[in-house]
Short mmCIF file of C-alpha atoms in Angstrom, two decimals:
data_model
loop_
_atom_site.label_atom_id
_atom_site.label_comp_id
_atom_site.label_asym_id
_atom_site.label_seq_id
_atom_site.Cartn_x
_atom_site.Cartn_y
_atom_site.Cartn_z
CA MET A 1120 20.14 6.07 23.72
CA ASN A 1121 22.34 8.60 23.36
CA PHE A 1122 22.03 12.67 23.64
CA LEU A 1123 21.25 12.68 20.42
CA SER A 1124 19.51 10.07 19.96
CA CYS A 1125 16.80 11.55 22.26
CA LEU A 1126 16.89 15.77 21.20
CA PHE A 1127 16.40 14.67 17.99
CA ARG A 1128 13.99 11.39 17.48
CA TRP A 1129 16.99 9.18 15.68
CA GLN A 1130 15.84 5.41 15.24
CA LYS A 1131 18.57 3.25 14.49
CA VAL A 1132 16.50 0.43 12.20
CA SER A 1133 17.70 -3.07 12.71
CA PHE A 1134 16.76 -6.19 9.71
CA HIS A 1135 15.59 -9.88 11.40
CA TYR A 1136 15.98 -12.39 8.80
CA CYS A 1137 17.44 -15.92 7.82
CA SER A 1138 20.45 -17.07 6.38
CA ASN A 1139 19.38 -18.60 3.56
CA SER A 1140 17.24 -15.46 2.38
CA TYR A 1141 15.42 -15.06 -1.14
CA GLN A 1142 17.62 -14.04 -3.85
CA ILE A 1143 16.13 -11.28 -6.73
CA LEU A 1144 17.72 -10.48 -10.56
CA GLU A 1145 17.84 -7.33 -11.21
CA LYS A 1146 15.66 -6.53 -14.89
CA GLN A 1147 17.31 -6.70 -18.26
CA SER A 1148 19.82 -3.72 -19.02
CA THR A 1149 19.55 -2.37 -22.43
CA SER A 1150 22.66 -4.69 -23.68
CA GLU A 1151 21.60 -7.39 -23.84
CA SER A 1152 24.78 -8.85 -23.14
CA ALA A 1153 25.32 -7.06 -19.48
CA ASP A 1154 24.87 -9.31 -16.36
CA ARG A 1155 22.61 -8.73 -14.02
CA SER A 1156 23.00 -7.93 -10.78
CA GLN A 1157 21.80 -10.95 -8.23
CA LYS A 1158 21.36 -9.99 -4.61
CA SER A 1159 19.77 -11.21 -1.54
CA PHE A 1160 16.32 -9.97 -0.33
CA ALA A 1161 18.03 -8.99 2.69
CA ASP A 1162 20.14 -6.74 1.20
CA PHE A 1163 18.11 -5.43 -0.76
CA CYS A 1164 15.30 -4.13 1.93
CA LYS A 1165 18.83 -3.28 4.02
CA GLU A 1166 18.64 -0.29 0.46
CA CYS A 1167 15.43 0.25 1.15
CA VAL A 1168 14.97 1.15 3.98
CA PRO A 1169 16.76 4.78 5.82
CA PRO A 1170 18.74 3.43 8.19
CA PHE A 1171 17.97 5.77 10.43
CA CYS A 1172 13.92 7.33 10.42
CA SER A 1173 13.34 11.09 12.00
CA LEU A 1174 10.63 11.01 14.26
CA SER A 1175 9.29 14.38 15.45
CA PRO A 1176 10.64 15.02 19.20
CA VAL A 1177 7.87 16.78 19.85
CA LEU A 1178 6.46 12.80 20.50
CA PHE A 1179 8.61 11.03 22.22
CA ASN A 1180 6.60 8.12 22.58
CA GLY A 1181 4.62 5.66 21.45
CA HIS A 1182 1.24 6.74 22.62
CA LEU A 1183 2.04 10.47 21.45
CA GLN A 1184 3.58 8.92 17.90
CA THR A 1185 -0.20 6.60 17.55
CA ALA A 1186 -2.14 9.08 18.43
CA TRP A 1187 -0.38 11.44 15.66
CA THR A 1188 -2.06 9.37 13.02
CA GLN A 1189 -5.23 9.78 14.59
CA PHE A 1190 -5.01 13.92 14.06
CA ASP A 1191 -2.51 13.96 11.72
CA ILE A 1192 -4.75 17.10 9.85
CA GLU A 1193 -2.36 17.68 6.49
CA ASP A 1194 -4.29 17.79 3.67
CA ILE A 1195 -3.51 14.38 1.63
CA PRO A 1196 -5.48 14.73 -1.90
CA VAL A 1197 -5.95 11.20 -2.67
CA TYR A 1198 -9.33 11.07 -4.94
CA TYR A 1199 -10.91 7.84 -5.32
CA LYS A 1200 -14.34 6.37 -7.35
CA ARG A 1201 -16.23 2.83 -5.36
CA LYS A 1202 -16.87 0.56 -6.49
CA LEU A 1203 -19.23 -2.53 -5.22
CA PHE A 1204 -18.49 -6.12 -5.20
CA ASP A 1205 -21.24 -9.09 -5.13
CA SER A 1206 -19.07 -12.04 -3.07
CA ASP A 1207 -18.38 -15.01 -4.96
CA ASP A 1208 -18.72 -17.60 -1.73
CA SER A 1209 -21.78 -18.39 -0.71
CA SER A 1210 -21.30 -19.51 2.50
CA TYR A 1211 -20.17 -15.35 2.69
CA SER A 1212 -22.31 -13.61 0.87
CA GLY A 1213 -23.41 -9.66 0.90
CA GLN A 1214 -21.58 -6.70 -0.90
CA PHE A 1215 -18.36 -4.83 -0.18
CA SER A 1216 -16.55 -2.11 -1.45
CA VAL A 1217 -13.24 -1.01 -2.78
CA ASP A 1218 -12.02 2.39 -2.98
CA PHE A 1219 -10.35 2.50 -6.31
CA VAL A 1220 -7.33 5.21 -6.77
CA VAL A 1221 -8.36 8.46 -9.23
CA ARG A 1222 -5.96 10.89 -10.24
CA PRO A 1223 -6.52 14.70 -8.73
CA CYS A 1224 -6.92 17.24 -11.05
CA VAL A 1225 -7.70 20.78 -10.32
CA ASP A 1226 -9.58 20.88 -13.83
CA ASN A 1227 -13.55 21.98 -11.75
CA ARG A 1228 -15.56 19.20 -13.73
CA VAL A 1229 -13.21 16.05 -13.26
CA VAL A 1230 -13.23 17.84 -9.46
CA SER A 1231 -16.91 18.06 -9.24
CA GLN A 1232 -17.46 15.09 -9.86
CA THR A 1233 -15.16 14.05 -6.72
CA LYS A 1234 -17.49 15.62 -4.16
CA PRO A 1235 -18.42 12.55 -1.56
CA ASP A 1236 -21.55 11.04 -2.09
CA ALA A 1237 -23.63 10.67 0.82
CA GLU A 1238 -22.54 9.35 3.74
CA LEU A 1239 -18.96 8.40 1.90
CA PRO A 1240 -15.47 9.77 3.31
CA ALA A 1241 -14.33 13.34 1.43
CA ARG A 1242 -13.48 12.47 -1.63
CA THR A 1243 -15.40 9.17 -2.64
CA THR A 1244 -17.58 8.67 -5.25
CA PHE A 1245 -19.37 5.73 -6.91
CA PHE A 1246 -17.79 4.75 -10.38
CA GLU A 1247 -20.01 6.02 -13.41
CA PRO A 1248 -20.86 3.46 -16.09
CA GLN A 1249 -18.77 4.67 -18.29
CA GLU A 1250 -16.18 5.29 -15.57
CA GLU A 1251 -15.72 1.66 -14.79
CA ILE A 1252 -15.96 0.75 -18.09
CA ASP A 1253 -12.77 3.32 -19.04
CA PHE A 1254 -10.70 2.24 -15.97
CA ILE A 1255 -11.48 -1.44 -16.62
CA SER A 1256 -10.43 -1.22 -20.30
CA THR A 1257 -7.13 0.16 -19.87
CA GLU A 1258 -4.50 -2.54 -21.02
CA ASP A 1259 -1.24 -1.54 -19.23
CA SER A 1260 1.65 -3.51 -17.59
CA ARG A 1261 1.49 -0.75 -14.20
CA PRO A 1262 1.96 -2.19 -10.80
CA ILE A 1263 -1.26 -2.15 -9.33
CA LEU A 1264 -1.03 -2.07 -4.82
CA LEU A 1265 -4.45 -3.90 -2.60
CA VAL A 1266 -4.68 -2.33 0.73
CA PRO A 1267 -5.85 -4.02 3.38
CA HIS A 1268 -6.95 -1.52 5.84
CA GLY A 1269 -7.20 -1.26 9.67
CA MET A 1270 -9.39 -2.03 12.01
CA SER A 1271 -12.83 -0.15 12.28
CA GLY A 1272 -10.37 2.09 9.16
CA GLY A 1273 -10.92 2.58 5.74
CA SER A 1274 -9.97 3.59 2.48
CA HIS A 1275 -10.29 7.49 4.28
CA GLU A 1276 -7.75 6.81 7.43
CA THR A 1277 -4.61 8.88 7.48
CA TYR A 1278 -1.83 7.44 7.38
CA ILE A 1279 -3.16 4.74 4.18
CA GLN A 1280 -3.62 8.52 1.97
CA HIS A 1281 0.40 9.11 3.05
CA ALA A 1282 1.83 5.49 2.06
CA LEU A 1283 -0.72 6.18 -1.54
CA ALA A 1284 -0.54 9.08 -2.41
CA PRO A 1285 3.68 8.87 -3.16
CA LEU A 1286 3.57 6.10 -5.32
CA VAL A 1287 -0.10 7.55 -8.09
CA THR A 1288 1.89 10.26 -8.55
CA HIS A 1289 1.87 10.47 -12.92
CA GLU A 1290 6.29 9.84 -11.10
CA GLY A 1291 4.94 7.56 -9.01
CA GLY A 1292 3.64 4.84 -11.85
CA TRP A 1293 1.42 3.23 -9.48
CA GLU A 1294 -2.60 2.30 -9.79
CA ALA A 1295 -3.94 0.94 -6.09
CA CYS A 1296 -6.80 0.25 -4.47
CA VAL A 1297 -8.42 0.10 -1.11
CA ILE A 1298 -10.65 -2.91 0.11
CA ASN A 1299 -12.41 -1.96 2.31
CA SER A 1300 -13.77 -4.53 5.45
CA ARG A 1301 -17.75 -5.19 5.33
CA GLY A 1302 -19.30 -1.35 7.47
CA CYS A 1303 -16.43 0.07 7.31
CA ALA A 1304 -15.53 3.98 4.41
CA GLY A 1305 -18.84 4.21 4.56
CA SER A 1306 -20.38 0.65 3.21
CA LYS A 1307 -23.38 -1.48 4.51
CA LEU A 1308 -24.10 -4.91 4.98
CA THR A 1309 -26.68 -6.64 3.03
CA THR A 1310 -26.60 -9.04 5.15
CA GLY A 1311 -25.96 -9.38 9.07
CA LEU A 1312 -22.04 -11.19 8.02
CA LEU A 1313 -19.28 -8.32 9.30
CA TYR A 1314 -15.82 -9.38 9.58
CA LYS A 1315 -13.00 -10.70 11.47
CA ALA A 1316 -9.04 -10.98 11.61
CA ARG A 1317 -9.40 -13.93 9.28
CA SER A 1318 -11.86 -12.25 6.87
CA THR A 1319 -9.55 -13.02 3.32
CA TRP A 1320 -12.63 -14.40 1.85
CA ASP A 1321 -12.86 -10.21 -0.11
CA PHE A 1322 -9.73 -9.75 -0.84
CA ARG A 1323 -9.65 -13.11 -2.45
CA GLN A 1324 -11.56 -12.27 -4.73
CA VAL A 1325 -10.44 -8.45 -5.61
CA VAL A 1326 -6.99 -10.36 -5.94
CA SER A 1327 -8.99 -13.07 -8.53
CA TRP A 1328 -10.80 -10.18 -10.34
CA PHE A 1329 -7.97 -7.95 -10.97
CA LYS A 1330 -5.78 -11.19 -12.24
CA GLU A 1331 -8.95 -11.41 -14.59
CA GLN A 1332 -9.04 -7.57 -15.77
CA PHE A 1333 -5.69 -7.19 -16.13
CA PRO A 1334 -3.18 -9.93 -16.76
CA ASN A 1335 -0.28 -8.03 -17.59
CA ARG A 1336 -0.12 -5.88 -14.45
CA PRO A 1337 1.58 -7.45 -11.60
CA LEU A 1338 -0.05 -7.27 -7.74
CA PHE A 1339 0.99 -6.73 -4.74
CA GLY A 1340 0.07 -5.96 -0.94
CA MET A 1341 -0.16 -4.59 1.06
CA GLY A 1342 -1.81 -4.52 4.78
CA PHE A 1343 -1.57 -1.69 8.10
CA SER A 1344 -2.81 -3.47 11.23
CA ILE A 1345 -5.75 -6.01 11.26
CA GLY A 1346 -5.16 -5.94 7.98
CA ALA A 1347 -1.50 -6.64 7.60
CA VAL A 1348 -3.16 -9.94 9.50
CA MET A 1349 -5.51 -11.25 7.02
CA LEU A 1350 -3.19 -10.29 4.67
CA THR A 1351 -0.60 -12.30 6.21
CA ASN A 1352 -3.05 -14.56 6.45
CA SER A 1353 -4.69 -14.98 3.04
CA ASP A 1354 -3.56 -17.49 0.72
CA MET A 1355 -3.07 -14.86 -2.06
CA THR A 1356 0.92 -15.40 -0.46
CA MET A 1357 1.04 -19.27 -0.50
CA ARG A 1358 2.87 -21.99 -1.06
CA GLN A 1359 -0.49 -23.86 -3.27
CA TYR A 1360 -0.76 -20.55 -5.85
CA LEU A 1361 2.81 -21.24 -6.39
CA ALA A 1362 3.03 -23.01 -10.35
CA GLU A 1363 5.99 -25.12 -10.65
CA GLU A 1364 7.77 -21.41 -13.00
CA GLY A 1365 5.70 -19.51 -9.79
CA SER A 1366 3.65 -17.89 -12.90
CA ASN A 1367 0.57 -18.54 -11.22
CA CYS A 1368 1.27 -16.65 -8.45
CA PRO A 1369 -1.06 -13.85 -7.85
CA LEU A 1370 0.53 -11.60 -4.82
CA ARG A 1371 4.49 -10.24 -6.10
CA ALA A 1372 5.45 -8.72 -2.64
CA ALA A 1373 3.23 -7.44 0.55
CA VAL A 1374 4.49 -5.18 2.90
CA MET A 1375 3.06 -5.27 6.39
CA VAL A 1376 2.72 -2.25 8.72
CA SER A 1377 2.36 -2.96 12.77
CA ASN A 1378 1.32 -6.17 12.87
CA PRO A 1379 -0.41 -7.57 15.28
CA TRP A 1380 0.56 -11.11 14.44
CA LYS A 1381 -0.47 -12.76 17.67
CA LEU A 1382 -3.76 -11.29 18.56
CA ASP A 1383 -3.61 -12.78 22.32
CA PHE A 1384 -0.47 -11.10 23.23
CA ALA A 1385 -2.65 -8.05 21.69
CA SER A 1386 -5.87 -8.39 23.56
CA HIS A 1387 -4.29 -9.00 26.86
CA ALA A 1388 -1.59 -6.39 26.54
CA LEU A 1389 -4.30 -3.64 25.88
CA GLN A 1390 -5.94 -4.74 29.26
CA ARG A 1391 -2.67 -4.69 31.42
CA SER A 1392 -1.91 -0.82 31.43
CA TRP A 1393 -4.58 1.64 31.94
CA ILE A 1394 -4.56 3.95 29.16
CA GLY A 1395 -4.78 0.47 26.78
CA SER A 1396 -7.66 -0.02 28.74
CA GLU A 1397 -9.33 3.31 28.48
CA ILE A 1398 -8.19 4.48 25.46
CA TYR A 1399 -7.49 2.29 23.04
CA SER A 1400 -8.99 -0.50 23.64
CA LYS A 1401 -12.74 2.42 23.95
CA ILE A 1402 -11.50 3.56 21.11
CA LEU A 1403 -11.37 0.44 19.55
CA GLY A 1404 -14.78 -0.44 21.18
CA HIS A 1405 -16.81 2.18 19.88
CA ASN A 1406 -16.08 2.02 16.76
CA MET A 1407 -16.84 -0.96 15.82
CA LYS A 1408 -20.62 -0.23 18.13
CA ASN A 1409 -20.59 1.93 15.25
CA ILE A 1410 -20.71 -0.26 12.50
CA ILE A 1411 -22.71 -2.45 14.45
CA LYS A 1412 -25.85 0.51 14.59
CA ARG A 1413 -25.57 1.83 11.73
CA ASN A 1414 -25.93 -1.71 10.13
CA LYS A 1415 -28.66 -3.03 13.21
CA ASP A 1416 -31.48 -3.77 11.32
CA ILE A 1417 -30.05 -6.21 9.40
CA ILE A 1418 -27.45 -7.86 11.98
CA THR A 1419 -30.19 -8.90 13.89
CA GLN A 1420 -32.37 -9.68 11.34
CA THR A 1421 -29.59 -12.25 10.44
CA LEU A 1422 -27.06 -13.07 13.68
CA ARG A 1423 -28.12 -14.03 17.00
CA ILE A 1424 -27.36 -11.34 18.63
CA ASP A 1425 -29.08 -9.77 20.99
CA PRO A 1426 -30.06 -5.34 20.77
CA GLU A 1427 -28.51 -4.81 24.30
CA ALA A 1428 -26.23 -6.07 24.38
CA VAL A 1429 -24.73 -4.39 21.99
CA GLU A 1430 -25.99 -1.06 24.00
CA ARG A 1431 -23.45 -2.08 26.37
CA ILE A 1432 -19.37 -2.88 24.37
CA ASN A 1433 -17.84 -0.46 25.65
CA TYR A 1434 -14.22 -2.23 25.04
CA VAL A 1435 -13.25 -3.96 22.45
CA GLN A 1436 -12.83 -6.89 24.11
CA ASN A 1437 -16.54 -7.01 24.47
CA PHE A 1438 -16.98 -6.75 21.45
CA ASP A 1439 -14.92 -9.96 20.43
CA ARG A 1440 -16.51 -11.69 23.23
CA SER A 1441 -20.05 -12.82 24.06
CA GLU A 1442 -21.52 -9.78 22.46
CA ILE A 1443 -20.79 -10.25 18.41
CA GLN A 1444 -17.74 -12.47 17.82
CA CYS A 1445 -17.93 -15.06 18.69
CA PRO A 1446 -21.71 -15.49 19.00
CA THR A 1447 -21.43 -14.93 14.60
CA TRP A 1448 -18.58 -16.94 14.28
CA GLY A 1449 -18.71 -19.76 17.69
CA TYR A 1450 -15.36 -19.15 18.79
CA PRO A 1451 -15.54 -20.43 22.74
CA THR A 1452 -13.89 -17.47 24.13
CA GLU A 1453 -12.15 -14.57 22.15
CA ASP A 1454 -8.69 -15.99 23.16
CA ALA A 1455 -10.04 -18.70 21.26
CA TYR A 1456 -11.02 -15.96 17.65
CA TYR A 1457 -7.58 -14.11 18.64
CA ARG A 1458 -5.64 -18.14 18.28
CA ASP A 1459 -7.22 -18.90 15.53
CA ALA A 1460 -6.78 -15.56 13.70
CA SER A 1461 -3.46 -14.60 14.58
CA CYS A 1462 -0.80 -14.99 12.13
CA VAL A 1463 2.70 -16.10 13.01
CA ASP A 1464 2.41 -19.38 11.77
CA THR A 1465 0.42 -18.74 8.07
CA MET A 1466 3.41 -16.46 8.02
CA LEU A 1467 5.68 -19.32 7.89
CA ALA A 1468 3.81 -20.29 4.28
CA ILE A 1469 4.31 -17.00 2.64
CA ARG A 1470 6.30 -18.17 -0.28
CA ILE A 1471 6.67 -14.67 -1.98
CA PRO A 1472 8.95 -11.76 -0.58
CA PHE A 1473 7.79 -9.90 1.90
CA LEU A 1474 8.74 -6.97 4.34
CA ALA A 1475 7.24 -6.53 7.93
CA ILE A 1476 8.19 -3.25 10.00
CA GLN A 1477 7.41 -3.38 13.16
CA ALA A 1478 8.10 -0.35 15.94
CA LEU A 1479 8.98 -1.37 20.14
CA ASP A 1480 7.25 0.71 21.68
CA ASP A 1481 3.92 -0.02 19.87
CA PRO A 1482 1.02 -0.03 22.62
CA ILE A 1483 -1.28 -1.99 20.60
CA ALA A 1484 0.92 -4.35 18.46
CA THR A 1485 3.16 -4.69 21.38
CA LYS A 1486 6.89 -6.41 21.21
CA ASP A 1487 5.95 -9.28 22.86
CA ALA A 1488 4.22 -10.51 19.86
CA ILE A 1489 6.85 -9.86 17.26
CA PRO A 1490 7.74 -12.84 15.83
CA PHE A 1491 11.81 -12.88 15.49
CA ALA A 1492 12.35 -16.31 15.79
CA GLU A 1493 10.50 -17.35 12.99
CA PHE A 1494 11.65 -14.05 10.71
CA ASN A 1495 14.75 -16.33 11.58
CA LYS A 1496 13.76 -18.95 9.86
CA THR A 1497 11.45 -18.09 6.22
CA PRO A 1498 14.06 -17.11 3.71
CA PHE A 1499 11.15 -15.03 1.91
CA GLY A 1500 10.43 -12.49 4.37
CA VAL A 1501 12.78 -9.50 5.83
CA LEU A 1502 11.23 -7.78 9.74
CA CYS A 1503 12.47 -4.00 10.22
CA VAL A 1504 12.08 -2.88 13.91
CA THR A 1505 12.64 0.78 15.26
CA PRO A 1506 12.98 1.22 18.88
CA GLY A 1507 10.11 3.94 18.59
CA GLY A 1508 6.93 4.99 16.32
CA GLY A 1509 3.93 4.02 17.68
CA HIS A 1510 1.44 2.07 16.23
CA LEU A 1511 1.77 3.11 12.59
CA GLY A 1512 3.77 5.64 13.55
CA TRP A 1513 5.97 5.17 11.08
CA PHE A 1514 6.88 3.79 7.12
CA GLU A 1515 6.40 5.69 4.21
CA ALA A 1516 10.13 6.55 3.04
CA GLY A 1517 10.74 2.90 3.27
CA THR A 1518 7.13 1.14 1.80
CA THR A 1519 7.55 3.40 -1.28
CA ASN A 1520 11.31 2.77 -2.29
CA PHE A 1521 10.87 -1.14 -1.13
CA LEU A 1522 7.83 -1.19 -3.07
CA ASN A 1523 8.57 1.20 -6.38
CA LYS A 1524 12.54 -1.07 -6.72
CA LEU A 1525 10.89 -3.61 -6.60
CA ALA A 1526 7.88 -2.98 -9.21
CA LYS A 1527 10.44 -1.10 -11.76
CA GLU A 1528 14.08 -2.75 -11.06
CA VAL A 1529 13.25 -6.40 -9.97
CA ASP A 1530 12.76 -9.01 -12.62
CA LEU A 1531 10.31 -10.63 -10.43
CA ASP A 1532 9.41 -13.49 -12.95
CA GLU A 1533 13.13 -14.54 -13.33
CA SER A 1534 13.48 -14.11 -9.16
CA ILE A 1535 10.44 -16.42 -9.07
CA LYS A 1536 12.32 -19.27 -11.30
CA LEU A 1537 15.79 -18.90 -9.01
CA ASN A 1538 13.96 -19.28 -6.16
CA LYS A 1539 10.99 -22.29 -6.67
CA ASN A 1540 13.22 -24.67 -4.76
CA LEU A 1541 13.65 -21.95 -1.67
CA ASP A 1542 11.83 -23.29 1.84
CA ILE A 1543 11.86 -22.30 5.53
CA GLU A 1544 14.27 -23.81 7.42
CA PRO A 1545 12.93 -26.25 9.79
CA LEU A 1546 12.90 -25.41 14.02
CA VAL A 1547 13.91 -28.59 14.54
CA LYS A 1548 17.54 -29.75 13.67
CA GLY A 1549 18.52 -33.78 13.65
CA GLU A 1550 17.78 -36.98 11.80
CA ALA A 1551 14.14 -36.80 11.25
CA SER A 1552 12.73 -37.80 7.53
CA LYS A 1553 11.35 -34.79 4.73
CA GLU A 1554 7.94 -36.57 5.65
CA ARG A 1555 8.80 -36.31 9.08
CA LEU A 1556 9.62 -32.02 9.15
CA GLN A 1557 7.04 -31.96 6.86
CA LEU A 1558 3.88 -32.38 9.63
CA PHE A 1559 4.04 -28.87 10.63
CA ASN A 1560 1.60 -27.57 8.46
CA PRO A 1561 1.31 -23.84 8.63
CA GLN A 1562 -2.12 -23.55 6.84
CA ARG A 1563 -3.72 -26.40 8.88
CA LEU A 1564 -6.56 -23.92 9.43
CA GLN A 1565 -7.83 -22.06 6.48
CA PRO A 1566 -10.60 -19.40 7.27
CA GLY A 1567 -13.23 -21.21 5.58
CA ASN A 1568 -13.52 -24.03 8.58
CA LEU A 1569 -14.98 -21.96 10.22
CA LYS A 1570 -18.84 -21.41 9.56
CA LEU A 1571 -21.08 -18.16 9.85
CA ARG A 1572 -23.81 -19.15 12.77
CA ALA A 1573 -27.45 -18.29 11.42
CA LYS A 1574 -30.04 -17.66 13.08
CA LEU A 1575 -32.18 -21.00 13.22
#
């Protein structure tokens, strides 16, 4: 890094992608006879993401960038209305909450309605019955962004509000919602089932609900950290939902920000350093412990959880080990859980265009876990990397441009048809038969294969 880069914290963006990249077709212009431009998805991403990102010289390493996402005091006026969903999957019964972004307004009547309900985050209230009816009755074709958040987070997180604010303005023209993981963002558990990094069933239900309620609206996904893992693991992006013409694919495109990819790598990286163990792991463990304590009665009634063991949780590894996740889901060790929930293999099953944004100095989504080789094999994804930025430290400009241009300038339906025969490059070259190459199945273990271990 040269002197000017150190002084101004300019971070050069590098891109990693397959040579046989997904092709996109721009929307038809007003002139029917005009030829439509066609370009690779990789070139499209390079146009959307600035070649350099500028970071504050005060935040001179990944730890400071990561901390700033938690302590940024900028007031971002994003308002939500909350809807509760009853799970439609009997294996994972219970309720979960979805926070829908609503337009901010200075009108006194509207402001009074957005005062938070008890125990809900700021600017968040439940839908009134008529409000929900009015919301569902809308029949326009505005794009909708579905957001799974990071570990123990929710719609109130600053990084989410930074991402949503420029999209949901009148000029942005987007609708958006945040799917809160069970027990997060002030939501209460109605069964003992919490969530894990392979908890994709609630996300799947919300996508299906949107497709039914708003058939004319294109759906997009953007996941942050563990939410990016959930989005990547979700079969909403995968082959079986692509019809011959692509019209049944629930999501049109996706963005993954600070995805940990290989959770065992991330866990071991946290334990190798003092700041990883005593700061990050303790904070994450404390946050998850608080969720358990707030819902202790229902959890201890349903699961074989020792309340005294919960009190002893100091690190996120304790939470994942013998205290909560392993006994809940039947994993023998936390590393078995991490390997199962990791999403490098399932990333190769994605069949829609997706952009991943990572920083090499991310202390949580460590660089050792970034699947560079896999991005060189899948034509559907582009990996965008900077030397600095920390965990969730930068992404707004690139993701906003990417989503806006994709929704407004690209003919998504025709692009799907154009790429209907596109597939990943085989990892091994040779004379093997087509059937032999298909033995690798990145969807070999779906979330439903591990069942909840309830009390006997």
